[in-house]
PDB file of C-alpha atoms in Angstrom:
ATOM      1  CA  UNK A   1     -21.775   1.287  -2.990  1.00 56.00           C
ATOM      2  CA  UNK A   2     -22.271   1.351   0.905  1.00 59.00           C
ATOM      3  CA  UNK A   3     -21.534   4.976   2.388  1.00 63.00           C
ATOM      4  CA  UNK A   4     -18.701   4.986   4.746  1.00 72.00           C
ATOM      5  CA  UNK A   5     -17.408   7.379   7.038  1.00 87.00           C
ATOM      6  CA  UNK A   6     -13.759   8.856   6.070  1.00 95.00           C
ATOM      7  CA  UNK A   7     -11.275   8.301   3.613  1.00 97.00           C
ATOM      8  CA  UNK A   8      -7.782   9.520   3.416  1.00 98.00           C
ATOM      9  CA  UNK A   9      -5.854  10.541   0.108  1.00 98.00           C
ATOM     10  CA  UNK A  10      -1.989  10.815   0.514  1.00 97.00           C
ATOM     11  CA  UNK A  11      -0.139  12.426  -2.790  1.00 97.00           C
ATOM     12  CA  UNK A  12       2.231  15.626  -3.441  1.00 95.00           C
ATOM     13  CA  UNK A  13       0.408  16.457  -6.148  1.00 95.00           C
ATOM     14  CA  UNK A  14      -2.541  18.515  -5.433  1.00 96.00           C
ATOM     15  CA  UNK A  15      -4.299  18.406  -8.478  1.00 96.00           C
ATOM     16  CA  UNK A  16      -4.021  13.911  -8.565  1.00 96.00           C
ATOM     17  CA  UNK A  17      -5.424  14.190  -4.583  1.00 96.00           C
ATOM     18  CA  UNK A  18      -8.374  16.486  -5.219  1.00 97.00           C
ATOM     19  CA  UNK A  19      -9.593  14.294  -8.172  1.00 97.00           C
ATOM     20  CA  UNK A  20      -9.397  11.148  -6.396  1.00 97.00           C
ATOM     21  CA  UNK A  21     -10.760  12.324  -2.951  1.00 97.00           C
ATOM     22  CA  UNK A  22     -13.807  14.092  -5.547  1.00 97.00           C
ATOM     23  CA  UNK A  23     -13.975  10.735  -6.957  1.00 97.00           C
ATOM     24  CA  UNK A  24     -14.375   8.893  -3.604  1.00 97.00           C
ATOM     25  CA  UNK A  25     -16.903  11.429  -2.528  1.00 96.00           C
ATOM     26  CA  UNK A  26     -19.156  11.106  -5.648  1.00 95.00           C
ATOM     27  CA  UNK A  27     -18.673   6.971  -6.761  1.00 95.00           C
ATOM     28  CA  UNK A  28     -17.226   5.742  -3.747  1.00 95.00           C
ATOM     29  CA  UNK A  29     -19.763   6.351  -0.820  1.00 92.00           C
ATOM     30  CA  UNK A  30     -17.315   8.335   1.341  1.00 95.00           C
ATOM     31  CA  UNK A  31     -18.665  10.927   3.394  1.00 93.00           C
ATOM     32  CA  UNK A  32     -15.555  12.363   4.032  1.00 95.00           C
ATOM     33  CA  UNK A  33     -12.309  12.594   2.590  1.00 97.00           C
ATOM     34  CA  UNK A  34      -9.389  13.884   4.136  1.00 97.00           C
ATOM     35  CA  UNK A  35      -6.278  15.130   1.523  1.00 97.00           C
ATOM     36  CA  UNK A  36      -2.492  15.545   2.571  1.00 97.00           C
ATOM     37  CA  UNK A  37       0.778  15.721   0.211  1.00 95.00           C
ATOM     38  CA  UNK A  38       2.705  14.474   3.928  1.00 93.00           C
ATOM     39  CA  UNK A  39       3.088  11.346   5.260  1.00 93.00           C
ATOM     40  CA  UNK A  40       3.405  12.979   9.149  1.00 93.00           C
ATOM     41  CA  UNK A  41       0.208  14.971   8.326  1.00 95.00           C
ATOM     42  CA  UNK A  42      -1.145  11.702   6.835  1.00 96.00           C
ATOM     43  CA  UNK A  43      -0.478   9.774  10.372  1.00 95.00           C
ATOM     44  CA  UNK A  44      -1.692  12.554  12.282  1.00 94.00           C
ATOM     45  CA  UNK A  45      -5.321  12.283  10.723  1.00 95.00           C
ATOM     46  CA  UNK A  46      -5.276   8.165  10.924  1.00 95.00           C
ATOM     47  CA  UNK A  47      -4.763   9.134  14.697  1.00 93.00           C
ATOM     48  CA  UNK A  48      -7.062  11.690  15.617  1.00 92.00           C
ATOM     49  CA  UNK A  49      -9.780   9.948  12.919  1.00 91.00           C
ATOM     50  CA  UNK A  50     -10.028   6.391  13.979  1.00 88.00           C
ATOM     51  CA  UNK A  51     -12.771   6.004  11.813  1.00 91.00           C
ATOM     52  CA  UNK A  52     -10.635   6.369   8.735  1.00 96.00           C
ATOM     53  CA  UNK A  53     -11.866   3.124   6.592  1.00 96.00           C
ATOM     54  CA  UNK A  54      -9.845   3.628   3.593  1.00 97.00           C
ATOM     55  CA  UNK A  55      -6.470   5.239   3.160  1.00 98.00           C
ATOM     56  CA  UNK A  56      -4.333   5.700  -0.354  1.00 98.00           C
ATOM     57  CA  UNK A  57      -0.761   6.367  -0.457  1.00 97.00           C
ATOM     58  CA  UNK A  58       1.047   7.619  -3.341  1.00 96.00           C
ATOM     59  CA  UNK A  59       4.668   5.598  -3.058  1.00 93.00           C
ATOM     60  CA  UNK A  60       6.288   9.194  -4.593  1.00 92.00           C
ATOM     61  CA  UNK A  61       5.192  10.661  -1.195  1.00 93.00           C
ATOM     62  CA  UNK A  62       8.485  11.711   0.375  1.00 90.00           C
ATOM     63  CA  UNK A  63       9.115   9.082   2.995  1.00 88.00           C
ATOM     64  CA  UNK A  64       7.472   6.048   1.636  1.00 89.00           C
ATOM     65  CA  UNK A  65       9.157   5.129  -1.291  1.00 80.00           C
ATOM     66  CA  UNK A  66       7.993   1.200  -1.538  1.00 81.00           C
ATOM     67  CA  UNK A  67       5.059  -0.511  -0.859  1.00 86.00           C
ATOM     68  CA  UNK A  68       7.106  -2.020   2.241  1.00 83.00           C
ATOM     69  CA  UNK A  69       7.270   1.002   4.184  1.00 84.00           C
ATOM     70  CA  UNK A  70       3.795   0.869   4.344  1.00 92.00           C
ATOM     71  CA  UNK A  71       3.556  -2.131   6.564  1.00 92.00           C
ATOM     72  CA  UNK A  72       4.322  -0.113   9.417  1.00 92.00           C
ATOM     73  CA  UNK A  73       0.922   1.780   8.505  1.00 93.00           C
ATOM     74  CA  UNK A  74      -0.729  -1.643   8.567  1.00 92.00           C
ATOM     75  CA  UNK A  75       0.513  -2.751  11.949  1.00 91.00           C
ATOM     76  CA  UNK A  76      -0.348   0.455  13.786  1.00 93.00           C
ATOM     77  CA  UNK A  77      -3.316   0.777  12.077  1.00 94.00           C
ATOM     78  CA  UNK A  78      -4.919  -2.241  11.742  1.00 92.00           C
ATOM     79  CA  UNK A  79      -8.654  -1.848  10.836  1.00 93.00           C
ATOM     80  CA  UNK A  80      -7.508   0.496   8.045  1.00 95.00           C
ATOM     81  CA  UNK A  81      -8.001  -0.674   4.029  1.00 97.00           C
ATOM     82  CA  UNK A  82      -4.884   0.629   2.811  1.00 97.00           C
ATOM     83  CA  UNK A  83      -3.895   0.988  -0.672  1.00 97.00           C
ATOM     84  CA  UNK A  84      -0.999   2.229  -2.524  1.00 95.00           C
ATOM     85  CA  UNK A  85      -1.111   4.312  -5.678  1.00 95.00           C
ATOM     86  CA  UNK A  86       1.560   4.238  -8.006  1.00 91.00           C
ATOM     87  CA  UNK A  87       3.057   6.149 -11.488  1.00 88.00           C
ATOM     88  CA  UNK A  88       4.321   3.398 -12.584  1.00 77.00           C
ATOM     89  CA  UNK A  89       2.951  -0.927 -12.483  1.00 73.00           C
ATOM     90  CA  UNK A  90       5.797  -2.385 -11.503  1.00 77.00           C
ATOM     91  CA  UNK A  91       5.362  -6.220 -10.768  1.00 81.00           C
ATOM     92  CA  UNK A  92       8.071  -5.896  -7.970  1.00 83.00           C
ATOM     93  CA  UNK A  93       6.615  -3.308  -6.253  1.00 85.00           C
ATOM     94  CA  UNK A  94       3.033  -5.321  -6.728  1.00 87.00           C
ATOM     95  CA  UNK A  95       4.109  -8.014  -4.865  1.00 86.00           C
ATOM     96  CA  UNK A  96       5.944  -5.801  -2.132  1.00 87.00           C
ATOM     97  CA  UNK A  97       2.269  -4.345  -1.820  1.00 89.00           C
ATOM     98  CA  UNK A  98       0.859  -7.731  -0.952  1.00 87.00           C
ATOM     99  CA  UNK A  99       3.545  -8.891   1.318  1.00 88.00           C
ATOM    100  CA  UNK A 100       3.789  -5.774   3.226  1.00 89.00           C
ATOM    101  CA  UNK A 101       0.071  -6.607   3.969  1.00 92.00           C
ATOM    102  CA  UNK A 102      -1.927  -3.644   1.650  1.00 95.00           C
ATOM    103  CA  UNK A 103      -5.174  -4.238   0.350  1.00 96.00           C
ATOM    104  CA  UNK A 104      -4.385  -2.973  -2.983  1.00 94.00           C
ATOM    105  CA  UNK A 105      -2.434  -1.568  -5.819  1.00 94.00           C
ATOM    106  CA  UNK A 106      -4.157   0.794  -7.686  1.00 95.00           C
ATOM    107  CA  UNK A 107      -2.250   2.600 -10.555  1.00 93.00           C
ATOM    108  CA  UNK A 108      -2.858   6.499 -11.102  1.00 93.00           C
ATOM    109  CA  UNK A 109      -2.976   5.715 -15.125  1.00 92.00           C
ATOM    110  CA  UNK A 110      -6.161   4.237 -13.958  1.00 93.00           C
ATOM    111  CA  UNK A 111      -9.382   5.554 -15.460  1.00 94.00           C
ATOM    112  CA  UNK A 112     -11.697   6.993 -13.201  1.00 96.00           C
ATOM    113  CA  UNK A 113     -14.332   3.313 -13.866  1.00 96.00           C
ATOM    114  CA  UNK A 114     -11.623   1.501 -12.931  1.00 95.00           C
ATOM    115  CA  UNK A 115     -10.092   3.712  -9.498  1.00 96.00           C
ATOM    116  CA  UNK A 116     -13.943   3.172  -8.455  1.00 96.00           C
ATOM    117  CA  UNK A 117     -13.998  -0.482  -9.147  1.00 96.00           C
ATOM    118  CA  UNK A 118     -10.438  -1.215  -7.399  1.00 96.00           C
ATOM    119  CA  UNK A 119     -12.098   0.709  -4.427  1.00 97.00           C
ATOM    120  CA  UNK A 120     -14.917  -1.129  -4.234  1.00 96.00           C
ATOM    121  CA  UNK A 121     -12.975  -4.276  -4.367  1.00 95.00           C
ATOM    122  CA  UNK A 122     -10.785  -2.928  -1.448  1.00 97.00           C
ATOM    123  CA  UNK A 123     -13.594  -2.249   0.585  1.00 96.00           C
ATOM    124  CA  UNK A 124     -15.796  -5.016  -0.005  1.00 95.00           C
ATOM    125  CA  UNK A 125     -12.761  -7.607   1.769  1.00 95.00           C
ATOM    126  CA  UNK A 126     -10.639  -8.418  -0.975  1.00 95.00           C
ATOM    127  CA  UNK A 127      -7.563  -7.566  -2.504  1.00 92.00           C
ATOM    128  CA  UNK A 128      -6.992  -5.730  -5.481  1.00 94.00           C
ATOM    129  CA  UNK A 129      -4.136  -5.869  -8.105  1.00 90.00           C
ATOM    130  CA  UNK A 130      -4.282  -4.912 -11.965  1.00 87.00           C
ATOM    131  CA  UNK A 131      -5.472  -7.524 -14.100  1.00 81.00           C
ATOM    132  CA  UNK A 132      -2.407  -6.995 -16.064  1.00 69.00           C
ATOM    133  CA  UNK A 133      -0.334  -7.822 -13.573  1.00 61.00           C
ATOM    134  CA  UNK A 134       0.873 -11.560 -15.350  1.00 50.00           C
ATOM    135  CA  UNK A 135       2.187  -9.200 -18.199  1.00 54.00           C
ATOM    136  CA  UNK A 136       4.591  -7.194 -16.415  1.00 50.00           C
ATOM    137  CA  UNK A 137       8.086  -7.821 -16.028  1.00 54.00           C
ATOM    138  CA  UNK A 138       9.801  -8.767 -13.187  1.00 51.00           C
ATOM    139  CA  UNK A 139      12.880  -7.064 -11.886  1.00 50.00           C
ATOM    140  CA  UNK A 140      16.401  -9.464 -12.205  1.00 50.00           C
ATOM    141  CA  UNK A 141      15.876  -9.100  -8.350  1.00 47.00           C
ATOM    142  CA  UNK A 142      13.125 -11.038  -7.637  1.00 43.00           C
ATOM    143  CA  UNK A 143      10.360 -10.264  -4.816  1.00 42.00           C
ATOM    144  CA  UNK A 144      10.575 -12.946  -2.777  1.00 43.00           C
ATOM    145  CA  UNK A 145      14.492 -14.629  -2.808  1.00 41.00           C
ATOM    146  CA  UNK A 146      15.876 -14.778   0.407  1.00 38.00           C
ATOM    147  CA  UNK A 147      16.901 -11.377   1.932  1.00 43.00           C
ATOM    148  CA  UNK A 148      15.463  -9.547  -0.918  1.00 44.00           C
ATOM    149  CA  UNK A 149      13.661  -7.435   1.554  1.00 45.00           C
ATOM    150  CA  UNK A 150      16.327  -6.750   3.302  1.00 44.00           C
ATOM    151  CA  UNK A 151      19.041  -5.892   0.664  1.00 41.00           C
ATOM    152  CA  UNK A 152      16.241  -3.040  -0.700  1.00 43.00           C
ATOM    153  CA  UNK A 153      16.348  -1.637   2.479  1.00 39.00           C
ATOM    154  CA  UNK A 154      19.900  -0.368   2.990  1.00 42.00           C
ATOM    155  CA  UNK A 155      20.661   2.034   5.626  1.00 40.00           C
ATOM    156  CA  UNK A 156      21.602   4.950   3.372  1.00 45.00           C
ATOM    157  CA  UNK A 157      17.683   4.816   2.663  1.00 71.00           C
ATOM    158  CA  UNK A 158      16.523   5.892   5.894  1.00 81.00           C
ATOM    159  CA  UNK A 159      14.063   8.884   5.542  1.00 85.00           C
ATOM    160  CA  UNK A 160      15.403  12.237   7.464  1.00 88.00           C
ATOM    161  CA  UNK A 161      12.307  11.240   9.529  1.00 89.00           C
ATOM    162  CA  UNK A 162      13.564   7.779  10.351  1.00 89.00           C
ATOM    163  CA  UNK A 163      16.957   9.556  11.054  1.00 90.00           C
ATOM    164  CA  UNK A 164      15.458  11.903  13.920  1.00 93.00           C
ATOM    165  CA  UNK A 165      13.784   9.043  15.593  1.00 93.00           C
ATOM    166  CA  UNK A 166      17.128   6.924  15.195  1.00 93.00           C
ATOM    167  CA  UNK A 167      19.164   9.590  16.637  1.00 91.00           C
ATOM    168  CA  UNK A 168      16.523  10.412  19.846  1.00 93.00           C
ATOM    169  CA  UNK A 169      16.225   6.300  19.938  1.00 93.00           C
ATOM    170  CA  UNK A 170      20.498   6.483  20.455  1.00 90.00           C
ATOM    171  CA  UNK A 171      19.269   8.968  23.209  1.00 90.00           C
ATOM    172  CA  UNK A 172      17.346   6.872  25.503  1.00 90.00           C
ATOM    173  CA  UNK A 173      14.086   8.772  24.752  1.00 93.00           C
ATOM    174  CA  UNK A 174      10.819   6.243  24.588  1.00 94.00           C
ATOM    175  CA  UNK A 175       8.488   6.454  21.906  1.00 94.00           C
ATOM    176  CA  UNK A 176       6.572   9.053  23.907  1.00 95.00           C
ATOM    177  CA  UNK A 177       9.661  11.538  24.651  1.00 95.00           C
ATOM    178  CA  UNK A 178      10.353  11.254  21.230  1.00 95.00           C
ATOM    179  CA  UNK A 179       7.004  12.350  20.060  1.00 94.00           C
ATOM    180  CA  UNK A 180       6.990  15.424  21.983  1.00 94.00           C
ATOM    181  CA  UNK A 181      10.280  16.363  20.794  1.00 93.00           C
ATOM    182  CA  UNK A 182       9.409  16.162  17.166  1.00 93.00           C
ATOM    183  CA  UNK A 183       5.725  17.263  18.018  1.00 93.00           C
ATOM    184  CA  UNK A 184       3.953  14.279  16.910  1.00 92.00           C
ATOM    185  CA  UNK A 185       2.050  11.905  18.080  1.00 92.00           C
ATOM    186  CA  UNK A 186       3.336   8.931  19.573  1.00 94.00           C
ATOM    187  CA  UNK A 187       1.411   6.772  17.432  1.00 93.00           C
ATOM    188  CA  UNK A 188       3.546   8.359  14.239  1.00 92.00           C
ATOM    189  CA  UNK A 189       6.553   7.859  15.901  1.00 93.00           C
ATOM    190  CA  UNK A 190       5.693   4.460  16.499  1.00 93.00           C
ATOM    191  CA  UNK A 191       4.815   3.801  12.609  1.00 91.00           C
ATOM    192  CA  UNK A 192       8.552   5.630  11.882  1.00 90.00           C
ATOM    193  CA  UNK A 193       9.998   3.665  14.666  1.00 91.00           C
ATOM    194  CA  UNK A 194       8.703  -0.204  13.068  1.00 91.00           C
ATOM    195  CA  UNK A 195       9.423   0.869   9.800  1.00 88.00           C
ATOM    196  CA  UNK A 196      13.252   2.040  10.885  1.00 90.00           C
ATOM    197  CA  UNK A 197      13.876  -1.343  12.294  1.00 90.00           C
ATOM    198  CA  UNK A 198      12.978  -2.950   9.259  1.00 86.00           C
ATOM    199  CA  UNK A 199      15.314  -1.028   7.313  1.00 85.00           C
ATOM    200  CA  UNK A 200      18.003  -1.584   9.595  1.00 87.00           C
ATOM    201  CA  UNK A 201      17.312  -5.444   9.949  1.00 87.00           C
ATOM    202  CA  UNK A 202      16.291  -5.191  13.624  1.00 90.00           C
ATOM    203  CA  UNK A 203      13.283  -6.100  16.055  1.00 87.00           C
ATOM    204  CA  UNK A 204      13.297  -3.301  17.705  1.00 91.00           C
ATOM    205  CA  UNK A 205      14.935  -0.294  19.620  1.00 92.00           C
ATOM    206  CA  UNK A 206      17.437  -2.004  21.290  1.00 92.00           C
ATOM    207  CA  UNK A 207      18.917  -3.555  17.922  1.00 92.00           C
ATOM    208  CA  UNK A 208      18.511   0.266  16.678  1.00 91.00           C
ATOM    209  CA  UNK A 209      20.630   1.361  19.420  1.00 90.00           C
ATOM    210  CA  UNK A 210      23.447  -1.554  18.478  1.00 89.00           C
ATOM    211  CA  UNK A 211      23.498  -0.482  15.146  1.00 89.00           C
ATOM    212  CA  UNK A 212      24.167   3.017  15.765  1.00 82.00           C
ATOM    213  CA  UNK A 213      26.753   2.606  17.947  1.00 82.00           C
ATOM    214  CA  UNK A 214      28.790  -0.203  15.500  1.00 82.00           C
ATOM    215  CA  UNK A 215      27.696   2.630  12.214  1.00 72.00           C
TER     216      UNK A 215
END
């Protein structure tokens, strides 16, 4: 496989991270692979490393929760192969993965032949989802229906990340004020920002603002 520069590994669990960023080292032609069990800390490297090519985010990272919440990720960053790396193959959450715009799926049950395979997939241009995806069962509420995205993004759901930016948003403070409150950079604030909107049904801040004030 082609080397490439840096890869970044997002999951709480230490011992899942260090195997899989080993992995990418030794099979995967990374010359560098960055670990984090944070999302923040995860959007802090993607924007001091531009050259990240390939990112993995565990969906049990606190913060994320469904492949949606990635898009966010996708639209700030969007030269990055981005997978997500899941417990569980859930065909709902599949699909999420492709409609939120990820390059992959890759589950952790995975055997180490088939994590470097999916990879190598991911960063040779295409997509990646488990071959046994046609087996799995789909949730009564399909991916897909009208407003489905919406209704599995209720307000009570906002991260206590998303909650900050909401209430400095309510504020007045820009994206940049904000960052320097929370001390990060404006480029994660930006990813929490897009991903709040979603989850509140809005294009953007001033919609935020509206729904605070009428919540």
């Amino acid at each position: 496989m082609a080397d490439h520069t840096l890869a970044l590994v997002v999951d709480t669990h230490r011992l899942y991270r260090e195997a899989f960023a080993a992995l990418l080292r030794r099979e995967c032609g990374f010359l560098d692979v960055r670990e984090t069990g944070s999302l923040d800390e995860a959007l802090q490297t993607l924007d001091e490393r531009r050259d990240c090519a390939f990112a993995a985010f565990d969906l049990a990272t606190p913060g994320i929760g469904t492949p949606l919440s990635l898009r966010s990720v996708r639209e700030v960053y969007p030269d990055l192969r981005l997978a997500a790396l899941a417990t569980a193959s859930r065909r709902e959450d599949i699909f999420l993965a492709l409609r939120a715009g990820l390059h992959g799926y890759v589950p952790k049950t995975f055997e180490p032949s088939e994590i470097v395979g999916a990879v190598a997939r991911i960063m040779g241009g295409d997509l990646f989802v488990p071959n046994a995806l046609v087996a799995l069962p789909l949730a009564p509420e399909a991916v897909g229906e009208p407003g489905s995205e919406r209704r599995s993004a209720q307000p009570f759901r906002l991260t206590p990340r998303q909650l900050d930016v909401l209430h400095l948003i309510r504020s007045g403070l820009s994206n940049k004020e904000i960052a320097k409150a929370l001390g990060l950079t404006e480029n994660t604030v930006k990813v929490h920002a897009n991903a709040l909107y979603r989850a509140l049904g809005v294009r953007d801040r001033s919609g935020a603002m509206k729904w605070a004030e009428t919540s």
